[in-house]
């Protein structure tokens, strides 16, 4: 991950403050820019923001050939990976926050045994709760 | 490349999936706070798990209620 100034081209909001945008392969390199095209997932395309950047994709064709860049399929795979990573990070953050609230009521100089097992149970229960809520949403309520 | 219909369709699909994922995440967070009041155990009690289910379904009903109310307010 690195901090960079993205160039947003019609960014689409996908998820809770995350935007995706397609950046075409740069024809003119600005200082600090990269020449790779691709799909980027960013929290705020209008400002300097964190980018989840894939390992650099380079077209097998030379930059001077005028080809348009990565195929739709490559872009879709890139996006799926980035989305999966973003979801995982967000879930991690949520679980961390919930279990800290439930299990660490009086922070000591180290994690006690009961705090550790509470955290472990909490993570399991939260994952289970996510499943219960997900299923409840897709069974039609009476 | 930017505007291939296949890519647009895919983006639209991913956007839908992301919205669902966001809804589930938000609901789980709120229902957890409402329903899991004590220290997490090694399994949910039946009242905890039915609370979670009820919470999610009541939330969706509430959503529908509010939408209908807004609609009726416009006529």
PDB file of C-alpha atoms in Angstrom, chain A residues 86-133:
ATOM      1  CA  UNK A  86     -10.872  -4.111   1.249  1.00  0.00           C
ATOM      2  CA  UNK A  87     -13.712  -6.190   2.694  1.00  0.00           C
ATOM      3  CA  UNK A  88     -11.256  -8.235   4.754  1.00  0.00           C
ATOM      4  CA  UNK A  89      -9.614  -5.104   6.138  1.00  0.00           C
ATOM      5  CA  UNK A  90     -12.921  -3.542   7.031  1.00  0.00           C
ATOM      6  CA  UNK A  91     -14.159  -6.721   8.706  1.00  0.00           C
ATOM      7  CA  UNK A  92     -10.928  -6.971  10.672  1.00  0.00           C
ATOM      8  CA  UNK A  93     -11.390  -3.409  11.865  1.00  0.00           C
ATOM      9  CA  UNK A  94     -14.979  -4.030  12.960  1.00  0.00           C
ATOM     10  CA  UNK A  95     -14.174  -7.232  14.829  1.00  0.00           C
ATOM     11  CA  UNK A  96     -11.235  -5.565  16.497  1.00  0.00           C
ATOM     12  CA  UNK A  97     -13.369  -2.714  17.717  1.00  0.00           C
ATOM     13  CA  UNK A  98     -16.225  -4.923  18.976  1.00  0.00           C
ATOM     14  CA  UNK A  99     -14.001  -7.385  20.795  1.00  0.00           C
ATOM     15  CA  UNK A 100     -11.918  -4.695  22.373  1.00  0.00           C
ATOM     16  CA  UNK A 101     -15.113  -3.212  23.755  1.00  0.00           C
ATOM     17  CA  UNK A 102     -16.384  -6.568  25.049  1.00  0.00           C
ATOM     18  CA  UNK A 103     -13.219  -8.123  26.392  1.00  0.00           C
ATOM     19  CA  UNK A 104     -10.794  -5.458  27.488  1.00  0.00           C
ATOM     20  CA  UNK A 105     -12.751  -3.615  30.121  1.00  0.00           C
ATOM     21  CA  UNK A 106      -9.833  -2.695  32.375  1.00  0.00           C
ATOM     22  CA  UNK A 107      -6.577  -2.664  30.416  1.00  0.00           C
ATOM     23  CA  UNK A 108      -3.763  -4.178  32.452  1.00  0.00           C
ATOM     24  CA  UNK A 109      -0.053  -4.440  31.818  1.00  0.00           C
ATOM     25  CA  UNK A 110      -0.582  -7.523  29.624  1.00  0.00           C
ATOM     26  CA  UNK A 111      -3.421  -9.614  28.232  1.00  0.00           C
ATOM     27  CA  UNK A 112      -4.754 -11.966  30.878  1.00  0.00           C
ATOM     28  CA  UNK A 113      -5.743 -15.550  30.081  1.00  0.00           C
ATOM     29  CA  UNK A 114      -9.414 -14.733  30.446  1.00  0.00           C
ATOM     30  CA  UNK A 115      -9.039 -11.725  28.149  1.00  0.00           C
ATOM     31  CA  UNK A 116      -7.345 -13.900  25.510  1.00  0.00           C
ATOM     32  CA  UNK A 117     -10.027 -16.548  25.583  1.00  0.00           C
ATOM     33  CA  UNK A 118     -12.718 -13.877  25.557  1.00  0.00           C
ATOM     34  CA  UNK A 119     -11.163 -12.407  22.413  1.00  0.00           C
ATOM     35  CA  UNK A 120     -11.050 -15.798  20.750  1.00  0.00           C
ATOM     36  CA  UNK A 121     -14.695 -16.512  21.552  1.00  0.00           C
ATOM     37  CA  UNK A 122     -15.670 -13.014  20.537  1.00  0.00           C
ATOM     38  CA  UNK A 123     -14.145 -13.388  17.071  1.00  0.00           C
ATOM     39  CA  UNK A 124     -15.938 -16.730  16.581  1.00  0.00           C
ATOM     40  CA  UNK A 125     -19.250 -15.290  17.753  1.00  0.00           C
ATOM     41  CA  UNK A 126     -18.973 -12.199  15.612  1.00  0.00           C
ATOM     42  CA  UNK A 127     -18.335 -14.281  12.518  1.00  0.00           C
ATOM     43  CA  UNK A 128     -21.305 -16.435  13.481  1.00  0.00           C
ATOM     44  CA  UNK A 129     -23.442 -13.318  14.020  1.00  0.00           C
ATOM     45  CA  UNK A 130     -22.533 -12.087  10.542  1.00  0.00           C
ATOM     46  CA  UNK A 131     -23.812 -15.385   9.127  1.00  0.00           C
ATOM     47  CA  UNK A 132     -27.047 -15.233  11.145  1.00  0.00           C
ATOM     48  CA  UNK A 133     -27.767 -11.659  10.067  1.00  0.00           C
TER      49      UNK A 133
END
